[in-house]
Coordinates of C-alpha atoms in Angstrom, one line a residue:
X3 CA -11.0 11.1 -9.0
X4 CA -10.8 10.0 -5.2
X5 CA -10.1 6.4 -3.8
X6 CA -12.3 7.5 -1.0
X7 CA -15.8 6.5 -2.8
X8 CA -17.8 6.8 0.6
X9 CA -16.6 8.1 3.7
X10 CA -19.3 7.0 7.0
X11 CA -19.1 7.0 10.7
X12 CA -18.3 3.3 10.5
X13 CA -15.5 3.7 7.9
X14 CA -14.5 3.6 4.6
X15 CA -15.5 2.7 1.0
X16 CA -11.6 2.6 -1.0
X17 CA -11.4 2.4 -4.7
X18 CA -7.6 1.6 -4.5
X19 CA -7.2 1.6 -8.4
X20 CA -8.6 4.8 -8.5
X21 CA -6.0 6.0 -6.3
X22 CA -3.1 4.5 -8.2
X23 CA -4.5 6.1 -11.6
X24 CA -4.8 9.8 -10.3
X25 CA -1.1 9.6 -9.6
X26 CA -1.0 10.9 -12.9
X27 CA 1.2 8.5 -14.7
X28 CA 2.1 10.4 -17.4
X29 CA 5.1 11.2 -19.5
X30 CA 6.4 13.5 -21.2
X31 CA 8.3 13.1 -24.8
X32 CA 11.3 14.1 -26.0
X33 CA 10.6 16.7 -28.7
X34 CA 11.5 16.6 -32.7
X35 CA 12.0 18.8 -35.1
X36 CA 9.3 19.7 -38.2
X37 CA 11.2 17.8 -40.7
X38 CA 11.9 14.8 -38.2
X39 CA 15.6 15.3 -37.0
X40 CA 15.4 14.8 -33.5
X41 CA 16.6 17.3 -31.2
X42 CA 19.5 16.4 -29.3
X43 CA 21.6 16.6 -26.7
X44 CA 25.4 18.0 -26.1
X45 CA 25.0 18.2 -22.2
X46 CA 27.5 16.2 -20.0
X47 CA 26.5 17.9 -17.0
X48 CA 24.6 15.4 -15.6
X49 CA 23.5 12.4 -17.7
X50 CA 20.7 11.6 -15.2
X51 CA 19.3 14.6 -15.4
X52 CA 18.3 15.6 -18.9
X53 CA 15.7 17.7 -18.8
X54 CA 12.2 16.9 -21.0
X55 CA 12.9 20.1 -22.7
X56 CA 15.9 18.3 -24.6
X57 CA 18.6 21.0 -24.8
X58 CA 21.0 22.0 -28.3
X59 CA 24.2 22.8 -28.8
X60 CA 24.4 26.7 -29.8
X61 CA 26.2 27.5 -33.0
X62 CA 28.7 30.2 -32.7
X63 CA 27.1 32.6 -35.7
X64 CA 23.2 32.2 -34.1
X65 CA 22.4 34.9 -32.0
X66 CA 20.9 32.6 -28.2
X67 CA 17.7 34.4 -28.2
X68 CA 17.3 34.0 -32.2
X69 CA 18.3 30.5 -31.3
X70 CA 15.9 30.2 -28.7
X71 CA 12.7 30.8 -30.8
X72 CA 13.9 28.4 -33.4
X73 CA 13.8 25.6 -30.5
X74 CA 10.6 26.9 -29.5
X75 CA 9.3 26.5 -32.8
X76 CA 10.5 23.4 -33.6
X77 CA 9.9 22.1 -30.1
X78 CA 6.7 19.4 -29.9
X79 CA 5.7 17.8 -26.8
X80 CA 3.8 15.0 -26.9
X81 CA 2.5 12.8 -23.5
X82 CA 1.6 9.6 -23.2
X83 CA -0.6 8.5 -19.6
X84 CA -0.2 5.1 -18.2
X85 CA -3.0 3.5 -16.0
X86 CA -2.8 0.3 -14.2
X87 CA -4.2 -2.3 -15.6
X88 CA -8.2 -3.0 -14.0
X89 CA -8.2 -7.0 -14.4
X90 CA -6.0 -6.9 -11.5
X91 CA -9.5 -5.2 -9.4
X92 CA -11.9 -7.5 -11.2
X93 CA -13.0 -9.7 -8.0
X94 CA -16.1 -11.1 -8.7
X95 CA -16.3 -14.3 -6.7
X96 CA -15.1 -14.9 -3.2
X97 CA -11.5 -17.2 -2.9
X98 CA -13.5 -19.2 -0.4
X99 CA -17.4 -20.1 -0.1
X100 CA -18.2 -22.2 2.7
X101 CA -20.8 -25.1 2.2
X102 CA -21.6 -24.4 -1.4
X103 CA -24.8 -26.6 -1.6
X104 CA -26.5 -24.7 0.7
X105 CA -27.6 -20.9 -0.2
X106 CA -25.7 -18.8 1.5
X107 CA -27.7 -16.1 4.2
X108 CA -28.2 -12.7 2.9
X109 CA -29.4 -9.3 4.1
X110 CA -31.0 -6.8 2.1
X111 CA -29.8 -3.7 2.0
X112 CA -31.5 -1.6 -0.1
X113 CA -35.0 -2.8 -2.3
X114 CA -33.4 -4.2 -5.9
X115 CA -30.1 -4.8 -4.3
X116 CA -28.2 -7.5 -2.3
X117 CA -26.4 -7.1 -0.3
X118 CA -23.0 -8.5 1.9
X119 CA -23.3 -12.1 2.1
X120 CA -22.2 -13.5 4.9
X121 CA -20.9 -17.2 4.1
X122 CA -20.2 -18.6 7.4
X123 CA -18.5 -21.9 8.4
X124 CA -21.8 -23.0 10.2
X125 CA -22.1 -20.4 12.9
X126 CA -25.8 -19.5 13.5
X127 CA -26.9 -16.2 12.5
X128 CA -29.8 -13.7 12.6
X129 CA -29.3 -11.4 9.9
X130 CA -25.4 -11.0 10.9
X131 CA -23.9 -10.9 13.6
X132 CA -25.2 -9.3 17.1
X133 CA -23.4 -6.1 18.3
X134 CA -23.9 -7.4 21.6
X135 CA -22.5 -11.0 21.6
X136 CA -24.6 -13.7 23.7
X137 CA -21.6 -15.7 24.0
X138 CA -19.1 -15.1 26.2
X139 CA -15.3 -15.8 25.3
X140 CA -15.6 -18.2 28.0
X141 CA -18.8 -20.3 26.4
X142 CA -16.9 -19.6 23.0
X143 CA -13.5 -21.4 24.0
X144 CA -15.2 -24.0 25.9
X145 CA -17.7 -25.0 22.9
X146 CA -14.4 -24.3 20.5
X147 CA -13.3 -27.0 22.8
X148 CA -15.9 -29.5 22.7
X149 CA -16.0 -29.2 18.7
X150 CA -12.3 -28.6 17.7
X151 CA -10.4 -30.1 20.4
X152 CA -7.3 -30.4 18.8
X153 CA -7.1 -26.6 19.0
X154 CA -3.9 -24.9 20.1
X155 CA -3.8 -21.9 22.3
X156 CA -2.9 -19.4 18.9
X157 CA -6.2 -20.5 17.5
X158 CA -8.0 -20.3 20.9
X159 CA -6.4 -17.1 20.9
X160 CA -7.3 -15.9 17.2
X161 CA -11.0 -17.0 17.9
X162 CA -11.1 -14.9 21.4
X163 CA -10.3 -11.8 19.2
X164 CA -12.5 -13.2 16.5
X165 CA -15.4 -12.9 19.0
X166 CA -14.8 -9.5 20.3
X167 CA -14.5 -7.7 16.6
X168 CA -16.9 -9.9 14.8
X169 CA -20.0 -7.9 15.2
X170 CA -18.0 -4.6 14.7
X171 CA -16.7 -6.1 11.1
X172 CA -20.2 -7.5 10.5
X173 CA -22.6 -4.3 10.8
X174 CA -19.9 -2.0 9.5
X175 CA -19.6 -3.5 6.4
X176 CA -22.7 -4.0 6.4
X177 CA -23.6 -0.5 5.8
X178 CA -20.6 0.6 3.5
X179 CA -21.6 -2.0 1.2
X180 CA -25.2 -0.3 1.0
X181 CA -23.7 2.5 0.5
X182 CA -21.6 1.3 -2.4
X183 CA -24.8 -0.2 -3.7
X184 CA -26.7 2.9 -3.3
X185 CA -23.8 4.9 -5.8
X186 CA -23.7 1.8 -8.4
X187 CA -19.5 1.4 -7.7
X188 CA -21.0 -2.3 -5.7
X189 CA -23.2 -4.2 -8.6
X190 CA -25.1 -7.5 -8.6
X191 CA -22.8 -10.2 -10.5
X192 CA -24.0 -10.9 -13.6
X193 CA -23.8 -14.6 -15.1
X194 CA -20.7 -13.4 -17.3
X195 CA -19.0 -12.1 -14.3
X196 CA -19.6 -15.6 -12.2
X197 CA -17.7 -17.3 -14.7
X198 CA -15.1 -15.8 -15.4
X199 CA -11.5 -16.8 -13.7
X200 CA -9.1 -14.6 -11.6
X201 CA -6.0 -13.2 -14.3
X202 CA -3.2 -15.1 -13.3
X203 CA 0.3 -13.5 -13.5
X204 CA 3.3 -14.4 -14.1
X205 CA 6.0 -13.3 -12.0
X206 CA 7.6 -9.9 -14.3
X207 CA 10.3 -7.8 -13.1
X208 CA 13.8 -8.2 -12.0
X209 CA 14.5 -10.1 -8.8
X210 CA 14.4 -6.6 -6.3
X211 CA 14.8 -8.5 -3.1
X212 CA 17.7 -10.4 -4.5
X213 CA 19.3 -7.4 -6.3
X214 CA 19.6 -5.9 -2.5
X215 CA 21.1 -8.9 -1.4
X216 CA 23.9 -9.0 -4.1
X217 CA 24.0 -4.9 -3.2
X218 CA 26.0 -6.3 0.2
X219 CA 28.9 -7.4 -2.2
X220 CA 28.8 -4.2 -3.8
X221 CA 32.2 -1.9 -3.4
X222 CA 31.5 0.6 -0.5
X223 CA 30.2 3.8 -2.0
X224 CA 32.0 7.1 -1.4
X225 CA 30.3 9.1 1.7
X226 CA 31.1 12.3 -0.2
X227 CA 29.3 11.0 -3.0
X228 CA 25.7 12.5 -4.3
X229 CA 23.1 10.9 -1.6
X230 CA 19.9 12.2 -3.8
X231 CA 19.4 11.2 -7.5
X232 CA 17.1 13.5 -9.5
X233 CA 15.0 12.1 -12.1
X234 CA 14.0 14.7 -15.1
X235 CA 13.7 11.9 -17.6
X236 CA 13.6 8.5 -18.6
X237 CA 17.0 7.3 -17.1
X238 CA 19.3 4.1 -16.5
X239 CA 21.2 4.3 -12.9
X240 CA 23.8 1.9 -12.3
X241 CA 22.7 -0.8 -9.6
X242 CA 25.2 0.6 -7.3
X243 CA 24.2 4.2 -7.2
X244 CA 20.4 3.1 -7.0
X245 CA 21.1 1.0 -4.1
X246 CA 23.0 3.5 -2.6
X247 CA 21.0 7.0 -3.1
X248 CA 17.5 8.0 -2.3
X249 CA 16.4 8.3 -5.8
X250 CA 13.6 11.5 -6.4
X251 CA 11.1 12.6 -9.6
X252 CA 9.9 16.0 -8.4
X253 CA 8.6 16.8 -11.4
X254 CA 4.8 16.9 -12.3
X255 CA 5.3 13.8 -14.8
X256 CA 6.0 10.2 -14.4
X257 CA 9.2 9.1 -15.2
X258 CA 10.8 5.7 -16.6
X259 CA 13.4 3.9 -14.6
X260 CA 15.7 1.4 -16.4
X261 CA 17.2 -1.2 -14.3
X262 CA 18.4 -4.7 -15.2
X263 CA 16.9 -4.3 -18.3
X264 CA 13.5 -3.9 -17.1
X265 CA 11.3 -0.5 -16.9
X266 CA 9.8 0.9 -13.9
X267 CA 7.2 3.5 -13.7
X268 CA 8.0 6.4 -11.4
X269 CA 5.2 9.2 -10.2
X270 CA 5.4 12.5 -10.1
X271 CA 6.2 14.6 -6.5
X272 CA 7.6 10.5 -5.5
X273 CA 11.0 9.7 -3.8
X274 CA 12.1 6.2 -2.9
X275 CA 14.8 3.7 -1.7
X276 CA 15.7 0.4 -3.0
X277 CA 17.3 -1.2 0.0
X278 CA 16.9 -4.3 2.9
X279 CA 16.7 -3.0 6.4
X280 CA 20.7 -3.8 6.4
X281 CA 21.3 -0.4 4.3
X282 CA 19.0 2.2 5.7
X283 CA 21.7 4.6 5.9
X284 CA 20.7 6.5 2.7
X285 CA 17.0 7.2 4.2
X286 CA 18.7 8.3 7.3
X287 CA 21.0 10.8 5.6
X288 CA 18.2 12.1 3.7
X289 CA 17.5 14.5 6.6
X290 CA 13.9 14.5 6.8
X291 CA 11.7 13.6 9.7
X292 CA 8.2 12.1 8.7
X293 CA 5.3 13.2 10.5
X294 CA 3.1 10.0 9.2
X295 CA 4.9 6.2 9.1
X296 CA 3.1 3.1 8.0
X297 CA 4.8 0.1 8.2
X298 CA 4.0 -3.2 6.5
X299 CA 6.7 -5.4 8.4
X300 CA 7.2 -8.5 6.1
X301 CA 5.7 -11.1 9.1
X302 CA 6.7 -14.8 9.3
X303 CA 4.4 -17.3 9.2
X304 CA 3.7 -21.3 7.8
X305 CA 2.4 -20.1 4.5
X306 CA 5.6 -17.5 3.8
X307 CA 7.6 -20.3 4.9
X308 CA 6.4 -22.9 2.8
X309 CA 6.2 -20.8 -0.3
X310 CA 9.1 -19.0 -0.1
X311 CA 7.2 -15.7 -1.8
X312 CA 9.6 -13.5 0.4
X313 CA 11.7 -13.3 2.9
X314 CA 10.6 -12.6 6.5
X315 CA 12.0 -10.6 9.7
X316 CA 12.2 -12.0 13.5
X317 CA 10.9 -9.7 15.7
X318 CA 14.0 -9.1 17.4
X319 CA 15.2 -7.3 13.4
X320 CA 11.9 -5.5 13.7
X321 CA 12.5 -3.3 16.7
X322 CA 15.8 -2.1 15.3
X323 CA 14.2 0.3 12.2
X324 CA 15.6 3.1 13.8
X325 CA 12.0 5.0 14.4
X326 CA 13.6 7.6 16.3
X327 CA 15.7 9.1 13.8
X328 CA 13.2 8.9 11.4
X329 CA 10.1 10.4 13.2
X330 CA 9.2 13.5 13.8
X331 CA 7.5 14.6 17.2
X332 CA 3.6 13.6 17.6
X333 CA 4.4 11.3 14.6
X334 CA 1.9 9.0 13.6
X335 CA 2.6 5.1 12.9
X336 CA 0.5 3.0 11.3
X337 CA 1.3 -1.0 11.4
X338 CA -0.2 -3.3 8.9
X339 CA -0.4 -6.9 11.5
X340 CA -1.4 -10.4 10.4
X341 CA -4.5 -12.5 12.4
X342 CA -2.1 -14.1 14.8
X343 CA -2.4 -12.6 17.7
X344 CA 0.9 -13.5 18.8
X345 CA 1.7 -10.7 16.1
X346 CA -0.7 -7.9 17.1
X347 CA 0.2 -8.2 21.3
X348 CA 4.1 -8.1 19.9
X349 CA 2.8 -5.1 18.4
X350 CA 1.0 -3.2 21.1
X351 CA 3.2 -4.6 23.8
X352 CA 7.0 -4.6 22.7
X353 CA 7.0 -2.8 19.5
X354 CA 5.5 0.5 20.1
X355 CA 6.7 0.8 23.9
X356 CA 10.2 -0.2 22.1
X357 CA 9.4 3.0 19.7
X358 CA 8.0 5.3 22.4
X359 CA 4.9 4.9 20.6
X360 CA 1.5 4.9 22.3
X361 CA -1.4 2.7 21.0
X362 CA -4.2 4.8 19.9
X363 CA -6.3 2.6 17.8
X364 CA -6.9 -0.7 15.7
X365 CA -8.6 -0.1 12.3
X366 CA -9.6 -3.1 10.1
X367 CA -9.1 -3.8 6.5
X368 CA -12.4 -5.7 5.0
X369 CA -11.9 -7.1 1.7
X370 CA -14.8 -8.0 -0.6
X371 CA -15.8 -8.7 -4.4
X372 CA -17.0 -6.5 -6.6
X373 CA -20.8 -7.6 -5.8
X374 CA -19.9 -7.0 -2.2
X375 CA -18.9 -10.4 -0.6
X376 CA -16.7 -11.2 1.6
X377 CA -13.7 -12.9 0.0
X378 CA -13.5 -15.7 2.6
X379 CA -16.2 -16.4 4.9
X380 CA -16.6 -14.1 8.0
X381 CA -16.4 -17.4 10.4
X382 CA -13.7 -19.2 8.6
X383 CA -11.2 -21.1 10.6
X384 CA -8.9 -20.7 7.6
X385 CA -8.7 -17.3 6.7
X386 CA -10.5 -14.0 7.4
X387 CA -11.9 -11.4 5.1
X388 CA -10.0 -8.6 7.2
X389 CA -6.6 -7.4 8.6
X390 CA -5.1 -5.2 11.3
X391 CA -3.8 -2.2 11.1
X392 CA -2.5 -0.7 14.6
X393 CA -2.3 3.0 15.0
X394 CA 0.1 4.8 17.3
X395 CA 1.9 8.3 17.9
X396 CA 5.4 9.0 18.9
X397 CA 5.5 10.0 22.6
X398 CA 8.4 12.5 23.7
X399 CA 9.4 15.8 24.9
X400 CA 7.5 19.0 22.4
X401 CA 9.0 22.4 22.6
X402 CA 7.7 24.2 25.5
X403 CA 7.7 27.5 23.5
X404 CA 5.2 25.7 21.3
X405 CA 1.4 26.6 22.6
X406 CA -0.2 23.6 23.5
X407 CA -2.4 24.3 20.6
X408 CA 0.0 24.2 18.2
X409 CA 1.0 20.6 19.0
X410 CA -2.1 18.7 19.2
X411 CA -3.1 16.3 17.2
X412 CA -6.2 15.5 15.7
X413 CA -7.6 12.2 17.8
X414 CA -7.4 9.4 16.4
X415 CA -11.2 6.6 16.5
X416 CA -10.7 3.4 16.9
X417 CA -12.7 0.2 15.5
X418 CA -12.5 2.0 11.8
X419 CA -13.1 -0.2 9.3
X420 CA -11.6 0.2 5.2
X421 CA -13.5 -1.5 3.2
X422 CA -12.2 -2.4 -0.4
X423 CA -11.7 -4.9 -3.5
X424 CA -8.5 -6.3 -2.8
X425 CA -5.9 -6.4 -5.5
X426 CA -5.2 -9.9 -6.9
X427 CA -1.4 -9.2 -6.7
X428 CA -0.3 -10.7 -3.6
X429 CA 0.8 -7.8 -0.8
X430 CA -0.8 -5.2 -2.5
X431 CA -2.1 -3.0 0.1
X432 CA -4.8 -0.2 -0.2
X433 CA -3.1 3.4 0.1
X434 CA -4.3 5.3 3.1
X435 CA -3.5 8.6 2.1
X436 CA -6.8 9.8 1.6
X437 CA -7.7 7.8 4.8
X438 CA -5.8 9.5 6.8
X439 CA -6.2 13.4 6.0
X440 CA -8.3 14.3 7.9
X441 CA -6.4 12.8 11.3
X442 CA -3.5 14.1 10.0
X443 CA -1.9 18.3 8.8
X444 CA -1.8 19.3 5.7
X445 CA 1.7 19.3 4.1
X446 CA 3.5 16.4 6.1
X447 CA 5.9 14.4 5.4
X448 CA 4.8 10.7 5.0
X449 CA 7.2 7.7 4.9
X450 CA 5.9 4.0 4.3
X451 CA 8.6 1.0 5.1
X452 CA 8.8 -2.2 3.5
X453 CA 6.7 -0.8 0.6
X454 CA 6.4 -2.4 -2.8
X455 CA 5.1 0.2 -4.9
X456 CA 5.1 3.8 -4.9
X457 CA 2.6 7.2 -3.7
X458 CA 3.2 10.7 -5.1
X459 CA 4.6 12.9 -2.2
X460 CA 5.7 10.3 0.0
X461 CA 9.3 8.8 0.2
X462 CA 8.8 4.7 -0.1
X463 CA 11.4 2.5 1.3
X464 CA 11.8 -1.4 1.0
X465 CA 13.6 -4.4 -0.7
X466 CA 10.6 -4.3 -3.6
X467 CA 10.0 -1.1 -3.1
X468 CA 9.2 -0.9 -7.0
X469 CA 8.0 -4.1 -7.6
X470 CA 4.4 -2.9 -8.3
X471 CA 5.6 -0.2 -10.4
X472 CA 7.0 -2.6 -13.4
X473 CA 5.4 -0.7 -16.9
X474 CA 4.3 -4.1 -17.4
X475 CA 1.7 -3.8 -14.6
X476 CA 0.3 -0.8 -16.4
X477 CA -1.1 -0.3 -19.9
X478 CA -1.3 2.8 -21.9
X479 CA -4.6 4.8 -22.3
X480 CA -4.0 7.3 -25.0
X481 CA -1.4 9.9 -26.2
X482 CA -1.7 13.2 -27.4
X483 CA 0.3 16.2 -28.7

């Protein structure tokens, strides 16, 4: 099962719950003897390490191999597999649809099928947008003028940028969407499907990004102290060790984390820290060097402000994640960035140089509903149906005993578009492992910063670094013996 559904010049087609499902979320059960008795453990070894295989204590008249077979007999594994739940995918209808009473344009893609609608606010089009724009930023800005005068420079700005990618956005979804129509994983909406409403959640969980905070009145942890906690089994770790380890599973089963009295869903080959940016310390003493980092920096803006949803960094807090220690050479850093463009030029002109990184690329994230709309209109002044992700590599001195070679990188294309039904839960990104393979060796280690959920063999960081992998997100699908 791959997240990638299609892969063309022009970009990608993501099925994003795909890609959390073939995690593999499933555990394995403590076993129980034939007649019921449970078998338990005397180990005080390591309480957070029990193993699945749940050990005994050996009588002193029962030979250890005779003893062995008896466990082996009475021994039952049984699993249970967790999938996230798929109401959380089911985007039918766009959040925004400009000028209703009027039929919104269309292309056909394919005969039978229809394709990306474009709902515009206005803007004249021919079929979608022209590669090669007529209108000049110039003409744009001053007409922007003439209509919206009470425009400030960021939106002049934002519509300047706006201009440049639009027909790149337009014609490459464009054909991804046909594509998705093509293999049936895009459908027509159906009456039932138009009116039904978005699930709306309730917010589940313990408070992660406060826990962190409270962390800083915590009792200073020993240095000598364990800095890795292995997970072999369902466990409860105190707050304090959490908060102050990197915390692994690598086993080949999910695991279930117990804190605060809540349950949290860990995947196999996965290793994570539950910190703000003012305790990185753990992830710097882990001792590994990360040949892929993306980075979904928690930007300020009016509506985080005004909502409160989470807290935000200055840009000045930003540039002190400590890249350097944490990259390796020819390292590749991937930046999630909102539409304001003050944000992207803070990005490709302070940031990276900051880092020593050198902008390679931008790539665009284009959301759209099931039936292969937009989820706000292309031209909206409001919102956009896409974000910005701004690709880099680590500049700095390579071995000279390395061949050249040996340290080259594959290159990396810009104006790439992932295309994708966007998750309903707010700050839900789509995973670009399988995105980035093939720019990328096999076997590296990948680190993603201010994370909120979880990928099997990378090491997540952040504040809510497991809020997306609450049980209660998930549901079961089956168990078996």
């Amino acid at each position: 099962m791959m997240s990638v559904v299609h892969r063309l010049s022009a970009g990608w087609l993501l099925d994003h719950l795909s890609f959390i499902n073939k995690a593999g979320y499933q555990l394995c059960h403590s076993s129980q003897r034939p007649d019921g008795a449970p078998i338990t453990s005397t180990s005080s070894v390591n309480p957070v390490v029990p193993s699945c295989f749940t050990s005994i204590s050996s009588p002193v008249d029962v030979p250890a191999p005779e003893l062995g077979a008896a466990v082996e007999r009475a021994v039952e594994i049984s699993h249970t597999r967790y999938v996230f739940r798929d109401e959380f995918f089911q985007v039918f209808k766009p959040h925004i649809v400009a000028f209703p009473q009027k039929k919104p344009q269309q292309r056909n893609l394919e005969a039978g099928h229809t394709g990306l609608k474009d709902n515009t606010n206005g803007a004249e089009q021919e079929g979608g947008a022209r590669s090669d724009d007529a209108d000049s930023v110039a003409s744009v800005r001053k007409t922007c003028k003439r209509k919206h005068s009470g425009l400030n420079q960021g939106e002049l700005d934002a519509l300047e940028y706006h201009t440049k990618i639009r027909g790149l956005i337009w014609d490459g979804s464009t054909s991804i969407v046909q594509e998705g129509f093509k293999s049936g994983f895009l459908q027509s909406i159906s009456a039932e499907h138009s009116c039904s409403k978005n699930v709306v959640m309730e917010h589940i969980g313990c408070g992660l990004a406060e826990l962190c905070e409270m962390a800083k009145r915590f009792p200073s942890v020993n240095e000598n102290a364990h800095q890795i906690i292995q997970m072999t089994a369902e466990v409860t770790i105190p707050e304090q060790d959490l908060l102050s380890c990197v915390t692994e599973n690598m086993t080949s089963y999910a695991k279930i984390l117990n804190l605060m009295g809540q349950k949290y869903l860990v995947p196999p080959k996965s290793s994570f820290l539950l910190s703000d940016i003012s305790c990185m310390k753990p992830l710097l003493d882990y001792k590994k060097k990360y040949d892929v980092i993306v980075i979904d920096p928690p930007w300020a803006n009016k509506s985080v402000k005004r909502s409160n949803r989470y807290s935000y960094l200055s840009p000045w807090q930003i540039k002190q994640i400590p890249i350097s220690a944490l990259a390796a050479p020819n390292c590749l850093v991937v930046t999630w960035v909102t539409n304001r463009q003050k944000h992207l030029r803070f990005v490709k002109d302070e940031l990276y140089p900051h880092w020593s990184v050198k902008t390679l690329a931008e790539w665009h994230w284009v959301k759209i509903t099931r039936s292969g709309e937009f989820i706000f209109p292309l031209d909206s002044s409001h919102k956009k149906p896409y974000e910005v992700l701004v690709l880099g590599r680590v500049q700095g001195n390579v071995d000279l005993s390395l061949r050249k070679s040996e340290v080259e990188e594959p290159s990396i294309p810009d104006h790439k578009l992932i295309v994708s039904v966007p998750c309903i839960l707010h700050s839900h990104k789509p995973p670009l492992a399988e995105v980035l393979t093939e720019f990328i060796k096999p076997d590296m280690e990948c680190l993603e910063l201010f994370a909120r959920s979880l990928q099997p063999g990378w090491t997540s960081w952040g504040n809510e670094v497991l809020k997306f992998q609450h049980i209660d997100y998930f549901t079961t699908l089956q168990s078996e013996n």
